[in-house]
């Protein structure tokens, strides 16, 4: 049993790691080193621990009676705060964000795997400066193919993997992810071996090599840590892949976050130890450059292999949180049709389960976004949507013991008050920083800070002079769409005579006073 549980933890952790790695690990510490200087590895470590607090909040919820990963955040927020509308508003942006990120990766695979001209000239050893496909590095020139259909095909292939079942899909992610991470960890470790690696401790002396860094060391380090936060977007995906593996879910969720923290910190530490900071800030692919300095590796092949493998596994991994978030809303449509058997049964009414239907909807939507050529506008929602849901989840974990002690008692992972508030503070700082920066910065710059950065340049969308004219309206517009859907679903239930089950706790008294045929929708419009 322990071996089975350990395997489950590794599967779930790989889903979380894959969802945020997105092909960009070999680019670490490209965006952070110029800001934080040689302290970039510490910036990744601090930022990673902050996001690990968010992952720990998801781990607490997945250990409780909130649907085993299906609609995890929606169920927890609605039951804790007594409002389905608040829960939808808190989690609906995340559903759109997951689909947008899936479309981004599918679009990149549809090019296929094209790198921008600066990376292209590096891969071609200073030759052709035009864009090049990383598929062409090991396999030769790639003929021009229509991007939209290829991207849709990538979405269909990812959907087909999920049709094998959650456990097999997670295994299909885990095997290549852990194998690649182990190989990269070994390569980074060899940098420290005398006679093999070329690690130079002097590269970290001084820690602030320029006047600009010495003038404001603390603020520059904080800025670097905030930039590093974006490397961990999507790491909570493991909690959504936990159906049937509830015993392994909490540990797997946290393990996935810690694996990404370790990988990014190690990549930054080894890269800066091998290549001095001045040269590293001008490197095209820092980690690959560093490994090629002391190992007989072709940095172009390393970049191509890691980018394609992590890009593909990320596309599959994102299907878990995207579909499970949508599937959680099934109670708003089907509750009551199951003859009073409860919301868990209602979510699986019909010939197709809610999870399978949601998977088809998510990958279908991502394919449509690619075919329509609107991937760039969709990405305005990506980071703000996830950050908003992170804040809601952390706030829910902090409030759960006082608002719903019955649900808190049912959680198998219950940190004490000091640990819970410490995790909450770290999670709020991390999620709040992500949200503020995402709403006040150019969307293309925000995505370029994440580990999905390899897929961003092929879009070619311009910088936005006023970020408030893009990300913020996109988030508000998406929320208004969610409210509109709530109204439509309420009218549908009323036409069918469907009565939503009570959320329990604070809602019980209000429900008891309602007429027998009235709907019980919390504060739903």
JSON list of C-alpha atoms in Angstrom, two decimals, residues 263-382:
[
{"chain": "A", "resi": 263, "resn": "UNK", "atom": "CA", "xyz": [14.50, 22.53, -10.45]},
{"chain": "A", "resi": 264, "resn": "UNK", "atom": "CA", "xyz": [14.41, 26.28, -11.03]},
{"chain": "A", "resi": 265, "resn": "UNK", "atom": "CA", "xyz": [16.72, 27.06, -8.10]},
{"chain": "A", "resi": 266, "resn": "UNK", "atom": "CA", "xyz": [19.23, 24.41, -9.21]},
{"chain": "A", "resi": 267, "resn": "UNK", "atom": "CA", "xyz": [19.14, 25.63, -12.80]},
{"chain": "A", "resi": 268, "resn": "UNK", "atom": "CA", "xyz": [19.76, 29.22, -11.71]},
{"chain": "A", "resi": 269, "resn": "UNK", "atom": "CA", "xyz": [22.51, 28.24, -9.24]},
{"chain": "A", "resi": 270, "resn": "UNK", "atom": "CA", "xyz": [24.40, 26.03, -11.69]},
{"chain": "A", "resi": 271, "resn": "UNK", "atom": "CA", "xyz": [24.03, 28.49, -14.58]},
{"chain": "A", "resi": 272, "resn": "UNK", "atom": "CA", "xyz": [25.36, 31.44, -12.61]},
{"chain": "A", "resi": 273, "resn": "UNK", "atom": "CA", "xyz": [28.16, 29.30, -11.21]},
{"chain": "A", "resi": 274, "resn": "UNK", "atom": "CA", "xyz": [29.34, 28.27, -14.67]},
{"chain": "A", "resi": 275, "resn": "UNK", "atom": "CA", "xyz": [28.65, 31.46, -16.64]},
{"chain": "A", "resi": 276, "resn": "UNK", "atom": "CA", "xyz": [29.41, 34.76, -14.92]},
{"chain": "A", "resi": 277, "resn": "UNK", "atom": "CA", "xyz": [26.52, 37.15, -14.41]},
{"chain": "A", "resi": 278, "resn": "UNK", "atom": "CA", "xyz": [27.56, 39.66, -17.07]},
{"chain": "A", "resi": 279, "resn": "UNK", "atom": "CA", "xyz": [27.71, 37.03, -19.82]},
{"chain": "A", "resi": 280, "resn": "UNK", "atom": "CA", "xyz": [24.66, 35.17, -18.51]},
{"chain": "A", "resi": 281, "resn": "UNK", "atom": "CA", "xyz": [22.40, 38.20, -18.86]},
{"chain": "A", "resi": 282, "resn": "UNK", "atom": "CA", "xyz": [23.17, 38.13, -22.60]},
{"chain": "A", "resi": 283, "resn": "UNK", "atom": "CA", "xyz": [22.79, 34.35, -23.03]},
{"chain": "A", "resi": 284, "resn": "UNK", "atom": "CA", "xyz": [19.96, 33.18, -25.26]},
{"chain": "A", "resi": 285, "resn": "UNK", "atom": "CA", "xyz": [19.20, 30.02, -23.30]},
{"chain": "A", "resi": 286, "resn": "UNK", "atom": "CA", "xyz": [21.18, 30.31, -20.03]},
{"chain": "A", "resi": 287, "resn": "UNK", "atom": "CA", "xyz": [20.81, 26.83, -18.53]},
{"chain": "A", "resi": 288, "resn": "UNK", "atom": "CA", "xyz": [21.47, 25.05, -21.84]},
{"chain": "A", "resi": 289, "resn": "UNK", "atom": "CA", "xyz": [24.48, 27.30, -22.48]},
{"chain": "A", "resi": 290, "resn": "UNK", "atom": "CA", "xyz": [25.86, 26.50, -19.04]},
{"chain": "A", "resi": 291, "resn": "UNK", "atom": "CA", "xyz": [25.47, 22.72, -19.42]},
{"chain": "A", "resi": 292, "resn": "UNK", "atom": "CA", "xyz": [27.15, 22.79, -22.81]},
{"chain": "A", "resi": 293, "resn": "UNK", "atom": "CA", "xyz": [30.16, 24.51, -21.24]},
{"chain": "A", "resi": 294, "resn": "UNK", "atom": "CA", "xyz": [31.19, 21.41, -19.26]},
{"chain": "A", "resi": 295, "resn": "UNK", "atom": "CA", "xyz": [29.29, 18.52, -20.85]},
{"chain": "A", "resi": 296, "resn": "UNK", "atom": "CA", "xyz": [29.50, 17.12, -24.40]},
{"chain": "A", "resi": 297, "resn": "UNK", "atom": "CA", "xyz": [25.99, 18.33, -25.19]},
{"chain": "A", "resi": 298, "resn": "UNK", "atom": "CA", "xyz": [24.63, 20.27, -28.12]},
{"chain": "A", "resi": 299, "resn": "UNK", "atom": "CA", "xyz": [22.73, 23.14, -26.47]},
{"chain": "A", "resi": 300, "resn": "UNK", "atom": "CA", "xyz": [20.41, 23.34, -29.45]},
{"chain": "A", "resi": 301, "resn": "UNK", "atom": "CA", "xyz": [19.38, 19.71, -29.10]},
{"chain": "A", "resi": 302, "resn": "UNK", "atom": "CA", "xyz": [18.95, 20.12, -25.33]},
{"chain": "A", "resi": 303, "resn": "UNK", "atom": "CA", "xyz": [16.74, 23.15, -25.85]},
{"chain": "A", "resi": 304, "resn": "UNK", "atom": "CA", "xyz": [14.68, 21.43, -28.53]},
{"chain": "A", "resi": 305, "resn": "UNK", "atom": "CA", "xyz": [14.18, 18.22, -26.53]},
{"chain": "A", "resi": 306, "resn": "UNK", "atom": "CA", "xyz": [13.34, 19.85, -23.20]},
{"chain": "A", "resi": 307, "resn": "UNK", "atom": "CA", "xyz": [11.08, 22.48, -24.76]},
{"chain": "A", "resi": 308, "resn": "UNK", "atom": "CA", "xyz": [9.08, 19.97, -26.80]},
{"chain": "A", "resi": 309, "resn": "UNK", "atom": "CA", "xyz": [8.78, 17.41, -24.00]},
{"chain": "A", "resi": 310, "resn": "UNK", "atom": "CA", "xyz": [7.72, 19.87, -21.33]},
{"chain": "A", "resi": 311, "resn": "UNK", "atom": "CA", "xyz": [5.52, 21.78, -23.76]},
{"chain": "A", "resi": 312, "resn": "UNK", "atom": "CA", "xyz": [3.60, 18.62, -24.66]},
{"chain": "A", "resi": 313, "resn": "UNK", "atom": "CA", "xyz": [3.28, 17.33, -21.09]},
{"chain": "A", "resi": 314, "resn": "UNK", "atom": "CA", "xyz": [2.11, 20.78, -19.98]},
{"chain": "A", "resi": 315, "resn": "UNK", "atom": "CA", "xyz": [-0.65, 20.69, -22.60]},
{"chain": "A", "resi": 316, "resn": "UNK", "atom": "CA", "xyz": [-1.84, 17.34, -21.24]},
{"chain": "A", "resi": 317, "resn": "UNK", "atom": "CA", "xyz": [-1.42, 18.37, -17.60]},
{"chain": "A", "resi": 318, "resn": "UNK", "atom": "CA", "xyz": [-3.47, 21.55, -17.99]},
{"chain": "A", "resi": 319, "resn": "UNK", "atom": "CA", "xyz": [-6.43, 19.41, -19.02]},
{"chain": "A", "resi": 320, "resn": "UNK", "atom": "CA", "xyz": [-6.81, 18.26, -15.42]},
{"chain": "A", "resi": 321, "resn": "UNK", "atom": "CA", "xyz": [-7.42, 21.65, -13.72]},
{"chain": "A", "resi": 322, "resn": "UNK", "atom": "CA", "xyz": [-9.29, 23.05, -16.72]},
{"chain": "A", "resi": 323, "resn": "UNK", "atom": "CA", "xyz": [-11.79, 20.21, -16.96]},
{"chain": "A", "resi": 324, "resn": "UNK", "atom": "CA", "xyz": [-12.14, 19.58, -13.23]},
{"chain": "A", "resi": 325, "resn": "UNK", "atom": "CA", "xyz": [-12.85, 23.25, -12.60]},
{"chain": "A", "resi": 326, "resn": "UNK", "atom": "CA", "xyz": [-15.65, 23.23, -15.18]},
{"chain": "A", "resi": 327, "resn": "UNK", "atom": "CA", "xyz": [-16.97, 19.86, -13.99]},
{"chain": "A", "resi": 328, "resn": "UNK", "atom": "CA", "xyz": [-17.44, 21.32, -10.53]},
{"chain": "A", "resi": 329, "resn": "UNK", "atom": "CA", "xyz": [-20.13, 23.59, -11.94]},
{"chain": "A", "resi": 330, "resn": "UNK", "atom": "CA", "xyz": [-22.20, 20.56, -12.96]},
{"chain": "A", "resi": 331, "resn": "UNK", "atom": "CA", "xyz": [-24.30, 20.86, -9.81]},
{"chain": "A", "resi": 332, "resn": "UNK", "atom": "CA", "xyz": [-25.58, 24.20, -11.11]},
{"chain": "A", "resi": 333, "resn": "UNK", "atom": "CA", "xyz": [-27.05, 22.36, -14.09]},
{"chain": "A", "resi": 334, "resn": "UNK", "atom": "CA", "xyz": [-27.88, 18.86, -12.91]},
{"chain": "A", "resi": 335, "resn": "UNK", "atom": "CA", "xyz": [-28.41, 19.06, -9.16]},
{"chain": "A", "resi": 336, "resn": "UNK", "atom": "CA", "xyz": [-31.80, 17.63, -8.23]},
{"chain": "A", "resi": 337, "resn": "UNK", "atom": "CA", "xyz": [-32.09, 15.52, -11.40]},
{"chain": "A", "resi": 338, "resn": "UNK", "atom": "CA", "xyz": [-30.52, 12.58, -9.58]},
{"chain": "A", "resi": 339, "resn": "UNK", "atom": "CA", "xyz": [-33.58, 11.98, -7.50]},
{"chain": "A", "resi": 340, "resn": "UNK", "atom": "CA", "xyz": [-32.20, 13.47, -4.32]},
{"chain": "A", "resi": 341, "resn": "UNK", "atom": "CA", "xyz": [-29.06, 11.38, -4.34]},
{"chain": "A", "resi": 342, "resn": "UNK", "atom": "CA", "xyz": [-26.91, 14.46, -3.76]},
{"chain": "A", "resi": 343, "resn": "UNK", "atom": "CA", "xyz": [-24.55, 16.65, -5.69]},
{"chain": "A", "resi": 344, "resn": "UNK", "atom": "CA", "xyz": [-21.86, 14.02, -6.21]},
{"chain": "A", "resi": 345, "resn": "UNK", "atom": "CA", "xyz": [-24.27, 11.78, -8.08]},
{"chain": "A", "resi": 346, "resn": "UNK", "atom": "CA", "xyz": [-25.83, 14.61, -9.98]},
{"chain": "A", "resi": 347, "resn": "UNK", "atom": "CA", "xyz": [-22.45, 15.61, -11.36]},
{"chain": "A", "resi": 348, "resn": "UNK", "atom": "CA", "xyz": [-22.30, 12.28, -13.20]},
{"chain": "A", "resi": 349, "resn": "UNK", "atom": "CA", "xyz": [-25.80, 12.17, -14.64]},
{"chain": "A", "resi": 350, "resn": "UNK", "atom": "CA", "xyz": [-26.18, 11.21, -18.29]},
{"chain": "A", "resi": 351, "resn": "UNK", "atom": "CA", "xyz": [-24.28, 8.88, -20.62]},
{"chain": "A", "resi": 352, "resn": "UNK", "atom": "CA", "xyz": [-21.05, 10.95, -20.35]},
{"chain": "A", "resi": 353, "resn": "UNK", "atom": "CA", "xyz": [-19.48, 11.98, -17.04]},
{"chain": "A", "resi": 354, "resn": "UNK", "atom": "CA", "xyz": [-19.11, 15.65, -16.25]},
{"chain": "A", "resi": 355, "resn": "UNK", "atom": "CA", "xyz": [-15.32, 15.28, -16.28]},
{"chain": "A", "resi": 356, "resn": "UNK", "atom": "CA", "xyz": [-15.25, 13.81, -19.81]},
{"chain": "A", "resi": 357, "resn": "UNK", "atom": "CA", "xyz": [-17.68, 16.42, -21.13]},
{"chain": "A", "resi": 358, "resn": "UNK", "atom": "CA", "xyz": [-15.60, 19.16, -19.51]},
{"chain": "A", "resi": 359, "resn": "UNK", "atom": "CA", "xyz": [-12.40, 17.76, -21.04]},
{"chain": "A", "resi": 360, "resn": "UNK", "atom": "CA", "xyz": [-13.97, 17.84, -24.49]},
{"chain": "A", "resi": 361, "resn": "UNK", "atom": "CA", "xyz": [-15.20, 21.37, -23.88]},
{"chain": "A", "resi": 362, "resn": "UNK", "atom": "CA", "xyz": [-11.80, 22.63, -22.63]},
{"chain": "A", "resi": 363, "resn": "UNK", "atom": "CA", "xyz": [-9.69, 21.16, -25.41]},
{"chain": "A", "resi": 364, "resn": "UNK", "atom": "CA", "xyz": [-12.37, 22.04, -27.95]},
{"chain": "A", "resi": 365, "resn": "UNK", "atom": "CA", "xyz": [-12.34, 25.65, -26.76]},
{"chain": "A", "resi": 366, "resn": "UNK", "atom": "CA", "xyz": [-8.53, 25.75, -26.91]},
{"chain": "A", "resi": 367, "resn": "UNK", "atom": "CA", "xyz": [-8.65, 24.40, -30.47]},
{"chain": "A", "resi": 368, "resn": "UNK", "atom": "CA", "xyz": [-11.24, 27.00, -31.49]},
{"chain": "A", "resi": 369, "resn": "UNK", "atom": "CA", "xyz": [-9.10, 29.77, -30.00]},
{"chain": "A", "resi": 370, "resn": "UNK", "atom": "CA", "xyz": [-6.15, 28.55, -32.09]},
{"chain": "A", "resi": 371, "resn": "UNK", "atom": "CA", "xyz": [-8.18, 28.15, -35.27]},
{"chain": "A", "resi": 372, "resn": "UNK", "atom": "CA", "xyz": [-9.68, 31.61, -34.83]},
{"chain": "A", "resi": 373, "resn": "UNK", "atom": "CA", "xyz": [-6.26, 33.15, -34.27]},
{"chain": "A", "resi": 374, "resn": "UNK", "atom": "CA", "xyz": [-7.23, 34.81, -30.98]},
{"chain": "A", "resi": 375, "resn": "UNK", "atom": "CA", "xyz": [-4.67, 33.18, -28.70]},
{"chain": "A", "resi": 376, "resn": "UNK", "atom": "CA", "xyz": [-3.03, 36.50, -27.78]},
{"chain": "A", "resi": 377, "resn": "UNK", "atom": "CA", "xyz": [-6.24, 38.20, -26.51]},
{"chain": "A", "resi": 378, "resn": "UNK", "atom": "CA", "xyz": [-7.15, 35.03, -24.59]},
{"chain": "A", "resi": 379, "resn": "UNK", "atom": "CA", "xyz": [-3.85, 35.22, -22.73]},
{"chain": "A", "resi": 380, "resn": "UNK", "atom": "CA", "xyz": [-4.84, 38.53, -21.14]},
{"chain": "A", "resi": 381, "resn": "UNK", "atom": "CA", "xyz": [-6.90, 36.41, -18.76]},
{"chain": "A", "resi": 382, "resn": "UNK", "atom": "CA", "xyz": [-4.26, 33.75, -18.02]}
]
